[in-house]
């Protein structure tokens, strides 16, 4: 079928050609895309809380470009299309033109620029360039959160099937697959891994650790990024060792029915965000856990911290902690000791955007690291003004855009890393870790990416009884 | 003829534009509050860190907040100065305060004439600076809409004419014509406030709160969107 461009029909192949990431060609909407886009937008405005905020943005934006220099993509390319406000305007202008009286009248007066396939595909591409790191948000005098606009735009696009296939496949497995997690690891394999980790710890540290599964009435139910079981065993070993060393082994548990903290819904769909979080909530309820403890993972932590209350009944919802908060509390109580002579190499800390941007977890890991790493250095900027690793917003899971991630979005990060001259790069986030490893490879840096608990594992002093 | 026009501009037109601006802003505020309240009532999480949100907003009233981003430092600081002038001069000019006192019986501190003159000069410079900064920054220039150019220009008109009116010795034309330009341009600006980005006069104060509530999702909304789109029961 030769599609007639003017009639607005594009084949999935034609759409794919215009995008740098792979889409699911048989899931993509092939009818009148602009009309469908507006239908989806209208449905979302109707049922959710975006109208008030998008309306506000559509009235006040000043297009001053103050946000531009804060975006690392713009810093690298200098292209107007990479200015956060420009990107946000792609969607805001659609709102203004189609959903406000002002816009409709203006359209009548000045002639209507219809929404086209081109502009939809431009959005589909550029909203996945943005890593939703929200750094630009700090620099908008009018309080525009470009990360929120990116989220909303991706949500609309996802309902048209314009979403990276890599993300969809993971979520499908997590919600509808046999294994119920994004890495598609069957539970027996995870149980084996847990046993293996415990043995490993016993061998290396002469400590008998308990990693409880399906225990009821515990203080914490633990959700790491499930990929940690395969990719970041050291982090999990560090966490298990620490919990056991402080004597909390009977205060935590992992749930066998659901154990994955990853939530790509945060990146592109409220519908999925809610469904995934409900699995977390249900599992916590099944085991009557008092609180939810998330592993070293930025987006898993933010999605739970910010939205468990939304879907779990507000004040009735279980509190959510990131593992660093737990460790820091124990650190302050003096519940464990770290040997300051173990890590002699230069160490630096990368702030995951989802932990640091709002100032949630900034000083805690630094205090812990400084206490036992003699040679600790900061990168600048850091804390709530940190630079994103370049793989935020789910982009790290999209392998076909690695070149873009390490060659464009991550370039400023790579420069920042190189400037520290550190040997250990601590990044307490599964996504950041993957991206930073690739960045280090592609930029030939001599560093090792580790989790915070990997170093704690190396340095923890265990009372040998 | 000129006298009649002047009479019109000074009397009914001024009242009309002030009223229109006030009503327009009131409408914007009430609508926004209503929208925020509605969003809040539907949100699954009712907790909003209001003080933090407000602090984030108010931080932008401090001049040094505008100096953080190097590349736009000059532009932003200029923008800050512009705002100082554009608020202080019209509101606190002795002549304006007197008019208000006469018509409404209320008054507030006034600027000495010298200060007003300096501030006027500063504001005009700032306007030129803002336009220049927009023109020379490629990204900002390409994003700009007509109102981004026209509003600063329109802002300059009452300042220039006002200064001339206050210094008749420098005025090359009939003083009444200058008064007319002063009044009409200011009135046009007032009328445009609620309908242009100038509405940030009131919406600025809630923008951070609006963002905060934007992130307060509605439980079940995703499913309802799917139903509306006829995708009920379909998988991921
Ligand atoms: S959220 Fe981050 S990546 Fe996206 S536009 Fe803002 S600064 Fe750039």
mmCIF file of N, CA, C and O in Angstrom, chain A residues 36 43 46-50 52-53 56-57 59-60 62-66 69 74 80 83 86 93 134 138-143 145 148 151 155 159 172 176 270-271 273-274 302 307 309-311 385, chain B residues 32 35-36 39 42 44-45 47 60 65 68-69 71-72 76 134 137-140 142-143 145 148 197 203-204 207-208 210-211 213-224 226 228-229 231 235-236:
data_model
loop_
_atom_site.group_PDB
_atom_site.id
_atom_site.type_symbol
_atom_site.label_atom_id
_atom_site.label_comp_id
_atom_site.label_asym_id
_atom_site.label_seq_id
_atom_site.Cartn_x
_atom_site.Cartn_y
_atom_site.Cartn_z
ATOM 1 N N UNK A 36 -6.105 11.007 16.070
ATOM 2 C CA UNK A 36 -5.988 10.105 17.211
ATOM 3 C C UNK A 36 -5.191 10.766 18.337
ATOM 4 O O UNK A 36 -5.513 10.626 19.514
ATOM 5 N N UNK A 43 -8.657 12.652 26.086
ATOM 6 C CA UNK A 43 -9.023 11.655 27.098
ATOM 7 C C UNK A 43 -8.150 11.816 28.345
ATOM 8 O O UNK A 43 -8.627 11.742 29.480
ATOM 9 N N UNK A 46 -9.100 14.823 30.312
ATOM 10 C CA UNK A 46 -10.369 14.630 30.998
ATOM 11 C C UNK A 46 -10.186 13.844 32.301
ATOM 12 O O UNK A 46 -10.750 14.190 33.330
ATOM 13 N N UNK A 47 -9.411 12.796 32.238
ATOM 14 C CA UNK A 47 -9.374 11.884 33.386
ATOM 15 C C UNK A 47 -8.243 12.159 34.371
ATOM 16 O O UNK A 47 -8.180 11.543 35.422
ATOM 17 N N UNK A 48 -7.304 13.035 33.994
ATOM 18 C CA UNK A 48 -6.165 13.207 34.887
ATOM 19 C C UNK A 48 -6.013 14.658 35.305
ATOM 20 O O UNK A 48 -6.865 15.485 35.011
ATOM 21 N N UNK A 49 -4.929 14.962 35.967
ATOM 22 C CA UNK A 49 -4.743 16.299 36.535
ATOM 23 C C UNK A 49 -3.837 17.209 35.703
ATOM 24 O O UNK A 49 -3.309 18.179 36.214
ATOM 25 N N UNK A 50 -3.642 16.864 34.444
ATOM 26 C CA UNK A 50 -2.682 17.647 33.658
ATOM 27 C C UNK A 50 -3.239 18.972 33.145
ATOM 28 O O UNK A 50 -2.496 19.867 32.828
ATOM 29 N N UNK A 52 -4.808 21.602 34.388
ATOM 30 C CA UNK A 52 -4.480 22.851 35.079
ATOM 31 C C UNK A 52 -3.009 23.234 34.863
ATOM 32 O O UNK A 52 -2.691 24.401 34.673
ATOM 33 N N UNK A 53 -2.140 22.261 34.857
ATOM 34 C CA UNK A 53 -0.727 22.618 34.769
ATOM 35 C C UNK A 53 -0.334 22.995 33.340
ATOM 36 O O UNK A 53 0.374 23.975 33.101
ATOM 37 N N UNK A 56 -1.710 26.421 32.627
ATOM 38 C CA UNK A 56 -0.852 27.432 33.255
ATOM 39 C C UNK A 56 0.397 27.670 32.388
ATOM 40 O O UNK A 56 0.722 28.803 32.039
ATOM 41 N N UNK A 57 1.071 26.586 32.018
ATOM 42 C CA UNK A 57 2.284 26.718 31.201
ATOM 43 C C UNK A 57 1.972 27.437 29.886
ATOM 44 O O UNK A 57 2.750 28.256 29.417
ATOM 45 N N UNK A 59 -0.012 29.648 29.257
ATOM 46 C CA UNK A 59 -0.222 31.088 29.394
ATOM 47 C C UNK A 59 1.050 31.841 29.715
ATOM 48 O O UNK A 59 1.230 32.973 29.292
ATOM 49 N N UNK A 60 1.927 31.241 30.527
ATOM 50 C CA UNK A 60 3.004 32.057 31.082
ATOM 51 C C UNK A 60 4.377 31.908 30.420
ATOM 52 O O UNK A 60 5.233 32.755 30.629
ATOM 53 N N UNK A 62 7.759 32.271 28.772
ATOM 54 C CA UNK A 62 8.314 33.516 28.242
ATOM 55 C C UNK A 62 9.316 33.266 27.115
ATOM 56 O O UNK A 62 9.794 34.206 26.500
ATOM 57 N N UNK A 63 9.653 32.007 26.876
ATOM 58 C CA UNK A 63 10.620 31.658 25.828
ATOM 59 C C UNK A 63 11.921 32.452 25.962
ATOM 60 O O UNK A 63 12.458 32.971 25.008
ATOM 61 N N UNK A 64 12.403 32.530 27.206
ATOM 62 C CA UNK A 64 13.596 33.327 27.472
ATOM 63 C C UNK A 64 14.870 32.505 27.291
ATOM 64 O O UNK A 64 15.960 33.056 27.256
ATOM 65 N N UNK A 65 14.722 31.167 27.231
ATOM 66 C CA UNK A 65 15.866 30.266 27.050
ATOM 67 C C UNK A 65 16.809 30.244 28.243
ATOM 68 O O UNK A 65 17.954 29.835 28.135
ATOM 69 N N UNK A 66 16.325 30.662 29.392
ATOM 70 C CA UNK A 66 17.152 30.534 30.588
ATOM 71 C C UNK A 66 17.426 29.069 30.908
ATOM 72 O O UNK A 66 18.433 28.718 31.497
ATOM 73 N N UNK A 69 20.936 26.526 28.901
ATOM 74 C CA UNK A 69 22.268 26.077 29.299
ATOM 75 C C UNK A 69 22.255 24.994 30.366
ATOM 76 O O UNK A 69 23.267 24.349 30.585
ATOM 77 N N UNK A 74 21.526 20.364 25.148
ATOM 78 C CA UNK A 74 21.755 21.666 24.525
ATOM 79 C C UNK A 74 23.210 22.098 24.712
ATOM 80 O O UNK A 74 23.834 22.620 23.794
ATOM 81 N N UNK A 80 18.748 24.902 18.703
ATOM 82 C CA UNK A 80 17.497 25.408 19.278
ATOM 83 C C UNK A 80 16.496 24.300 19.600
ATOM 84 O O UNK A 80 15.765 24.391 20.573
ATOM 85 N N UNK A 83 16.540 23.017 23.207
ATOM 86 C CA UNK A 83 16.217 23.848 24.359
ATOM 87 C C UNK A 83 14.968 23.268 25.027
ATOM 88 O O UNK A 83 13.986 22.983 24.344
ATOM 89 N N UNK A 86 11.750 24.887 24.082
ATOM 90 C CA UNK A 86 11.340 24.613 22.699
ATOM 91 C C UNK A 86 10.624 23.264 22.646
ATOM 92 O O UNK A 86 9.549 23.125 22.073
ATOM 93 N N UNK A 93 1.947 23.941 22.563
ATOM 94 C CA UNK A 93 1.277 24.612 21.444
ATOM 95 C C UNK A 93 0.100 23.794 20.908
ATOM 96 O O UNK A 93 -0.903 24.364 20.473
ATOM 97 N N UNK A 134 15.065 16.680 34.639
ATOM 98 C CA UNK A 134 14.456 17.836 35.313
ATOM 99 C C UNK A 134 15.474 18.856 35.836
ATOM 100 O O UNK A 134 15.201 19.612 36.749
ATOM 101 N N UNK A 138 14.929 23.592 37.407
ATOM 102 C CA UNK A 138 15.477 24.465 38.449
ATOM 103 C C UNK A 138 15.685 25.880 37.927
ATOM 104 O O UNK A 138 15.742 26.829 38.699
ATOM 105 N N UNK A 139 15.840 26.020 36.615
ATOM 106 C CA UNK A 139 16.218 27.323 36.068
ATOM 107 C C UNK A 139 15.076 28.045 35.378
ATOM 108 O O UNK A 139 15.295 29.029 34.685
ATOM 109 N N UNK A 140 13.874 27.558 35.537
ATOM 110 C CA UNK A 140 12.752 28.278 34.935
ATOM 111 C C UNK A 140 12.114 29.194 35.965
ATOM 112 O O UNK A 140 11.519 28.732 36.921
ATOM 113 N N UNK A 141 12.222 30.510 35.751
ATOM 114 C CA UNK A 141 11.635 31.435 36.719
ATOM 115 C C UNK A 141 10.125 31.243 36.849
ATOM 116 O O UNK A 141 9.543 31.556 37.879
ATOM 117 N N UNK A 142 9.508 30.726 35.816
ATOM 118 C CA UNK A 142 8.058 30.574 35.856
ATOM 119 C C UNK A 142 7.644 29.181 36.317
ATOM 120 O O UNK A 142 6.473 28.823 36.254
ATOM 121 N N UNK A 143 8.617 28.412 36.774
ATOM 122 C CA UNK A 143 8.289 27.138 37.407
ATOM 123 C C UNK A 143 7.827 26.054 36.465
ATOM 124 O O UNK A 143 7.132 25.128 36.868
ATOM 125 N N UNK A 145 7.971 22.733 34.604
ATOM 126 C CA UNK A 145 8.669 21.472 34.781
ATOM 127 C C UNK A 145 8.677 20.741 33.438
ATOM 128 O O UNK A 145 7.703 20.096 33.068
ATOM 129 N N UNK A 148 7.903 17.115 33.398
ATOM 130 C CA UNK A 148 6.482 16.758 33.431
ATOM 131 C C UNK A 148 5.893 16.796 32.022
ATOM 132 O O UNK A 148 5.123 15.918 31.637
ATOM 133 N N UNK A 151 7.001 13.785 30.226
ATOM 134 C CA UNK A 151 6.237 12.620 30.688
ATOM 135 C C UNK A 151 4.858 12.571 30.018
ATOM 136 O O UNK A 151 4.441 11.541 29.491
ATOM 137 N N UNK A 155 3.366 9.915 27.312
ATOM 138 C CA UNK A 155 2.153 9.168 27.662
ATOM 139 C C UNK A 155 1.183 9.188 26.471
ATOM 140 O O UNK A 155 0.673 8.150 26.042
ATOM 141 N N UNK A 159 0.138 5.890 23.725
ATOM 142 C CA UNK A 159 -1.190 5.371 23.377
ATOM 143 C C UNK A 159 -1.368 5.280 21.859
ATOM 144 O O UNK A 159 -2.327 4.691 21.375
ATOM 145 N N UNK A 172 5.634 -5.450 29.582
ATOM 146 C CA UNK A 172 4.681 -6.518 29.272
ATOM 147 C C UNK A 172 5.015 -7.766 30.075
ATOM 148 O O UNK A 172 4.145 -8.409 30.647
ATOM 149 N N UNK A 176 2.280 -8.862 32.517
ATOM 150 C CA UNK A 176 1.452 -9.917 31.932
ATOM 151 C C UNK A 176 2.222 -11.199 31.643
ATOM 152 O O UNK A 176 1.644 -12.195 31.221
ATOM 153 N N UNK A 270 1.025 6.772 32.713
ATOM 154 C CA UNK A 270 0.389 6.737 34.034
ATOM 155 C C UNK A 270 -0.338 5.423 34.252
ATOM 156 O O UNK A 270 -0.423 4.918 35.363
ATOM 157 N N UNK A 271 -0.882 4.911 33.162
ATOM 158 C CA UNK A 271 -1.633 3.661 33.241
ATOM 159 C C UNK A 271 -0.732 2.541 33.774
ATOM 160 O O UNK A 271 -1.097 1.794 34.686
ATOM 161 N N UNK A 273 2.326 2.969 35.215
ATOM 162 C CA UNK A 273 2.873 3.360 36.512
ATOM 163 C C UNK A 273 1.977 2.830 37.626
ATOM 164 O O UNK A 273 2.428 2.218 38.592
ATOM 165 N N UNK A 274 0.682 3.047 37.458
ATOM 166 C CA UNK A 274 -0.265 2.620 38.493
ATOM 167 C C UNK A 274 -0.315 1.103 38.607
ATOM 168 O O UNK A 274 -0.263 0.555 39.706
ATOM 169 N N UNK A 302 11.981 6.903 43.151
ATOM 170 C CA UNK A 302 11.090 8.046 42.978
ATOM 171 C C UNK A 302 9.671 7.596 42.646
ATOM 172 O O UNK A 302 8.699 8.159 43.154
ATOM 173 N N UNK A 307 4.567 8.034 44.344
ATOM 174 C CA UNK A 307 3.247 7.577 43.900
ATOM 175 C C UNK A 307 2.633 6.425 44.694
ATOM 176 O O UNK A 307 1.483 6.081 44.466
ATOM 177 N N UNK A 309 1.802 6.641 47.668
ATOM 178 C CA UNK A 309 0.730 7.346 48.388
ATOM 179 C C UNK A 309 -0.472 7.586 47.483
ATOM 180 O O UNK A 309 -1.611 7.514 47.910
ATOM 181 N N UNK A 310 -0.176 7.876 46.207
ATOM 182 C CA UNK A 310 -1.260 8.145 45.269
ATOM 183 C C UNK A 310 -2.158 6.923 45.091
ATOM 184 O O UNK A 310 -3.379 7.029 45.091
ATOM 185 N N UNK A 311 -1.532 5.767 44.934
ATOM 186 C CA UNK A 311 -2.319 4.571 44.622
ATOM 187 C C UNK A 311 -2.566 3.699 45.840
ATOM 188 O O UNK A 311 -3.304 2.723 45.771
ATOM 189 N N UNK A 385 21.852 19.924 41.658
ATOM 190 C CA UNK A 385 22.154 20.492 40.333
ATOM 191 C C UNK A 385 23.026 19.564 39.480
ATOM 192 O O UNK A 385 23.640 19.998 38.513
ATOM 193 N N UNK B 32 -7.725 29.466 38.186
ATOM 194 C CA UNK B 32 -6.562 28.667 38.554
ATOM 195 C C UNK B 32 -6.778 28.006 39.913
ATOM 196 O O UNK B 32 -6.492 26.829 40.097
ATOM 197 N N UNK B 35 -9.226 25.241 39.501
ATOM 198 C CA UNK B 35 -8.580 24.098 38.840
ATOM 199 C C UNK B 35 -7.663 23.351 39.805
ATOM 200 O O UNK B 35 -7.620 22.132 39.822
ATOM 201 N N UNK B 36 -6.909 24.130 40.582
ATOM 202 C CA UNK B 36 -5.998 23.505 41.539
ATOM 203 C C UNK B 36 -6.788 22.717 42.579
ATOM 204 O O UNK B 36 -6.429 21.590 42.925
ATOM 205 N N UNK B 39 -8.080 19.572 40.990
ATOM 206 C CA UNK B 39 -6.994 18.602 40.838
ATOM 207 C C UNK B 39 -6.678 17.982 42.199
ATOM 208 O O UNK B 39 -6.495 16.770 42.318
ATOM 209 N N UNK B 42 -9.157 15.364 43.296
ATOM 210 C CA UNK B 42 -9.124 14.083 42.580
ATOM 211 C C UNK B 42 -7.853 13.299 42.835
ATOM 212 O O UNK B 42 -7.776 12.111 42.557
ATOM 213 N N UNK B 44 -4.774 11.214 44.262
ATOM 214 C CA UNK B 44 -4.732 10.120 45.226
ATOM 215 C C UNK B 44 -3.931 10.498 46.454
ATOM 216 O O UNK B 44 -4.082 9.920 47.523
ATOM 217 N N UNK B 45 -3.051 11.466 46.293
ATOM 218 C CA UNK B 45 -2.190 11.882 47.396
ATOM 219 C C UNK B 45 -2.462 13.357 47.656
ATOM 220 O O UNK B 45 -2.191 14.205 46.811
ATOM 221 N N UNK B 47 -1.156 15.211 49.984
ATOM 222 C CA UNK B 47 -0.107 15.963 50.664
ATOM 223 C C UNK B 47 0.670 16.839 49.679
ATOM 224 O O UNK B 47 1.262 16.354 48.728
ATOM 225 N N UNK B 60 12.671 33.229 43.254
ATOM 226 C CA UNK B 60 12.840 33.986 42.009
ATOM 227 C C UNK B 60 12.620 35.480 42.189
ATOM 228 O O UNK B 60 12.708 36.248 41.242
ATOM 229 N N UNK B 65 19.352 34.919 42.216
ATOM 230 C CA UNK B 65 18.858 33.673 41.634
ATOM 231 C C UNK B 65 19.008 33.721 40.110
ATOM 232 O O UNK B 65 19.083 32.695 39.451
ATOM 233 N N UNK B 68 22.688 32.469 38.206
ATOM 234 C CA UNK B 68 23.261 31.138 38.295
ATOM 235 C C UNK B 68 23.627 30.561 36.932
ATOM 236 O O UNK B 68 24.633 29.893 36.785
ATOM 237 N N UNK B 69 22.781 30.794 35.953
ATOM 238 C CA UNK B 69 23.042 30.203 34.641
ATOM 239 C C UNK B 69 23.944 31.136 33.842
ATOM 240 O O UNK B 69 23.524 32.188 33.384
ATOM 241 N N UNK B 71 25.361 31.295 30.833
ATOM 242 C CA UNK B 71 25.141 31.731 29.471
ATOM 243 C C UNK B 71 24.071 32.822 29.360
ATOM 244 O O UNK B 71 24.138 33.672 28.490
ATOM 245 N N UNK B 72 23.089 32.788 30.250
ATOM 246 C CA UNK B 72 22.001 33.758 30.169
ATOM 247 C C UNK B 72 22.054 34.746 31.328
ATOM 248 O O UNK B 72 21.063 35.396 31.654
ATOM 249 N N UNK B 76 19.249 37.563 32.047
ATOM 250 C CA UNK B 76 18.367 37.369 33.185
ATOM 251 C C UNK B 76 18.428 38.492 34.176
ATOM 252 O O UNK B 76 17.424 38.879 34.760
ATOM 253 N N UNK B 134 17.279 38.672 23.304
ATOM 254 C CA UNK B 134 16.411 37.714 22.621
ATOM 255 C C UNK B 134 16.850 37.546 21.168
ATOM 256 O O UNK B 134 16.850 36.448 20.612
ATOM 257 N N UNK B 137 20.375 35.562 20.962
ATOM 258 C CA UNK B 137 20.454 34.168 21.403
ATOM 259 C C UNK B 137 19.633 33.344 20.435
ATOM 260 O O UNK B 137 18.413 33.450 20.381
ATOM 261 N N UNK B 138 20.324 32.512 19.672
ATOM 262 C CA UNK B 138 19.654 31.839 18.568
ATOM 263 C C UNK B 138 18.422 31.059 19.033
ATOM 264 O O UNK B 138 17.347 31.181 18.448
ATOM 265 N N UNK B 139 18.575 30.310 20.105
ATOM 266 C CA UNK B 139 17.466 29.477 20.553
ATOM 267 C C UNK B 139 16.281 30.336 20.956
ATOM 268 O O UNK B 139 15.143 30.085 20.559
ATOM 269 N N UNK B 140 16.576 31.369 21.731
ATOM 270 C CA UNK B 140 15.489 32.218 22.200
ATOM 271 C C UNK B 140 14.819 32.920 21.026
ATOM 272 O O UNK B 140 13.593 33.010 20.940
ATOM 273 N N UNK B 142 14.601 31.948 17.905
ATOM 274 C CA UNK B 142 13.791 31.065 17.061
ATOM 275 C C UNK B 142 12.518 30.605 17.741
ATOM 276 O O UNK B 142 11.546 30.274 17.086
ATOM 277 N N UNK B 143 12.525 30.584 19.055
ATOM 278 C CA UNK B 143 11.327 30.167 19.771
ATOM 279 C C UNK B 143 10.300 31.282 19.874
ATOM 280 O O UNK B 143 9.126 31.034 20.097
ATOM 281 N N UNK B 145 7.644 34.264 19.913
ATOM 282 C CA UNK B 145 6.389 34.527 19.218
ATOM 283 C C UNK B 145 6.232 36.038 19.115
ATOM 284 O O UNK B 145 6.944 36.778 19.809
ATOM 285 N N UNK B 148 6.387 38.189 22.167
ATOM 286 C CA UNK B 148 7.660 38.326 22.862
ATOM 287 C C UNK B 148 8.431 39.559 22.393
ATOM 288 O O UNK B 148 9.234 40.124 23.122
ATOM 289 N N UNK B 197 1.129 36.749 27.846
ATOM 290 C CA UNK B 197 1.953 36.109 28.872
ATOM 291 C C UNK B 197 2.106 36.997 30.106
ATOM 292 O O UNK B 197 2.583 36.534 31.142
ATOM 293 N N UNK B 203 -0.195 34.534 37.808
ATOM 294 C CA UNK B 203 0.017 33.087 37.750
ATOM 295 C C UNK B 203 1.414 32.684 38.225
ATOM 296 O O UNK B 203 1.635 31.547 38.619
ATOM 297 N N UNK B 204 2.337 33.643 38.194
ATOM 298 C CA UNK B 204 3.678 33.351 38.699
ATOM 299 C C UNK B 204 3.616 32.749 40.095
ATOM 300 O O UNK B 204 4.312 31.801 40.420
ATOM 301 N N UNK B 207 2.732 29.033 40.063
ATOM 302 C CA UNK B 207 3.264 28.123 39.045
ATOM 303 C C UNK B 207 3.918 26.882 39.656
ATOM 304 O O UNK B 207 3.726 25.779 39.170
ATOM 305 N N UNK B 208 4.659 27.056 40.739
ATOM 306 C CA UNK B 208 5.300 25.882 41.351
ATOM 307 C C UNK B 208 4.257 24.954 41.967
ATOM 308 O O UNK B 208 4.380 23.732 41.900
ATOM 309 N N UNK B 210 1.254 24.632 40.903
ATOM 310 C CA UNK B 210 0.586 24.014 39.777
ATOM 311 C C UNK B 210 1.381 22.796 39.294
ATOM 312 O O UNK B 210 0.828 21.724 39.032
ATOM 313 N N UNK B 211 2.702 22.964 39.197
ATOM 314 C CA UNK B 211 3.564 21.847 38.815
ATOM 315 C C UNK B 211 3.439 20.712 39.837
ATOM 316 O O UNK B 211 3.279 19.546 39.479
ATOM 317 N N UNK B 213 1.028 19.961 41.771
ATOM 318 C CA UNK B 213 -0.245 19.254 41.619
ATOM 319 C C UNK B 213 -0.328 18.485 40.307
ATOM 320 O O UNK B 213 -1.048 17.506 40.201
ATOM 321 N N UNK B 214 0.433 18.940 39.320
ATOM 322 C CA UNK B 214 0.484 18.196 38.069
ATOM 323 C C UNK B 214 1.021 16.795 38.287
ATOM 324 O O UNK B 214 0.643 15.850 37.599
ATOM 325 N N UNK B 215 1.896 16.664 39.273
ATOM 326 C CA UNK B 215 2.469 15.345 39.589
ATOM 327 C C UNK B 215 1.604 14.556 40.562
ATOM 328 O O UNK B 215 1.993 13.468 40.997
ATOM 329 N N UNK B 216 0.482 15.115 40.974
ATOM 330 C CA UNK B 216 -0.418 14.367 41.863
ATOM 331 C C UNK B 216 -1.443 13.661 40.994
ATOM 332 O O UNK B 216 -2.437 14.258 40.591
ATOM 333 N N UNK B 217 -1.155 12.398 40.692
ATOM 334 C CA UNK B 217 -1.983 11.696 39.723
ATOM 335 C C UNK B 217 -3.316 11.250 40.322
ATOM 336 O O UNK B 217 -3.484 11.183 41.535
ATOM 337 N N UNK B 218 -4.239 10.945 39.416
ATOM 338 C CA UNK B 218 -5.576 10.516 39.819
ATOM 339 C C UNK B 218 -5.638 8.990 39.746
ATOM 340 O O UNK B 218 -5.441 8.430 38.667
ATOM 341 N N UNK B 219 -5.899 8.314 40.857
ATOM 342 C CA UNK B 219 -5.972 6.853 40.796
ATOM 343 C C UNK B 219 -7.028 6.407 39.791
ATOM 344 O O UNK B 219 -8.102 6.995 39.711
ATOM 345 N N UNK B 220 -6.691 5.414 39.024
ATOM 346 C CA UNK B 220 -7.657 4.890 38.058
ATOM 347 C C UNK B 220 -7.732 5.668 36.760
ATOM 348 O O UNK B 220 -8.423 5.256 35.831
ATOM 349 N N UNK B 221 -7.010 6.802 36.675
ATOM 350 C CA UNK B 221 -7.146 7.627 35.471
ATOM 351 C C UNK B 221 -6.631 6.893 34.231
ATOM 352 O O UNK B 221 -7.223 6.981 33.158
ATOM 353 N N UNK B 222 -5.558 6.153 34.394
ATOM 354 C CA UNK B 222 -4.991 5.433 33.250
ATOM 355 C C UNK B 222 -6.006 4.476 32.654
ATOM 356 O O UNK B 222 -6.183 4.411 31.433
ATOM 357 N N UNK B 223 -6.679 3.738 33.524
ATOM 358 C CA UNK B 223 -7.669 2.773 33.064
ATOM 359 C C UNK B 223 -8.829 3.502 32.376
ATOM 360 O O UNK B 223 -9.309 3.087 31.327
ATOM 361 N N UNK B 224 -9.260 4.631 32.957
ATOM 362 C CA UNK B 224 -10.374 5.373 32.362
ATOM 363 C C UNK B 224 -10.005 5.929 30.989
ATOM 364 O O UNK B 224 -10.834 5.980 30.090
ATOM 365 N N UNK B 226 -7.980 4.469 28.941
ATOM 366 C CA UNK B 226 -8.041 3.301 28.049
ATOM 367 C C UNK B 226 -9.483 3.012 27.637
ATOM 368 O O UNK B 226 -9.760 2.698 26.489
ATOM 369 N N UNK B 228 -12.016 5.160 27.568
ATOM 370 C CA UNK B 228 -12.456 6.225 26.656
ATOM 371 C C UNK B 228 -11.938 5.984 25.243
ATOM 372 O O UNK B 228 -12.607 6.284 24.259
ATOM 373 N N UNK B 229 -10.721 5.447 25.139
ATOM 374 C CA UNK B 229 -10.126 5.242 23.822
ATOM 375 C C UNK B 229 -10.559 3.919 23.194
ATOM 376 O O UNK B 229 -10.072 3.539 22.135
ATOM 377 N N UNK B 231 -9.937 0.935 24.392
ATOM 378 C CA UNK B 231 -8.881 -0.078 24.475
ATOM 379 C C UNK B 231 -9.041 -0.941 25.714
ATOM 380 O O UNK B 231 -8.084 -1.576 26.162
ATOM 381 N N UNK B 235 -4.020 -5.617 26.237
ATOM 382 C CA UNK B 235 -2.795 -5.743 27.024
ATOM 383 C C UNK B 235 -1.828 -4.604 26.782
ATOM 384 O O UNK B 235 -2.127 -3.658 26.056
ATOM 385 N N UNK B 236 -0.669 -4.730 27.413
ATOM 386 C CA UNK B 236 0.374 -3.701 27.318
ATOM 387 C C UNK B 236 0.840 -3.542 25.875
ATOM 388 O O UNK B 236 1.142 -4.524 25.224
#
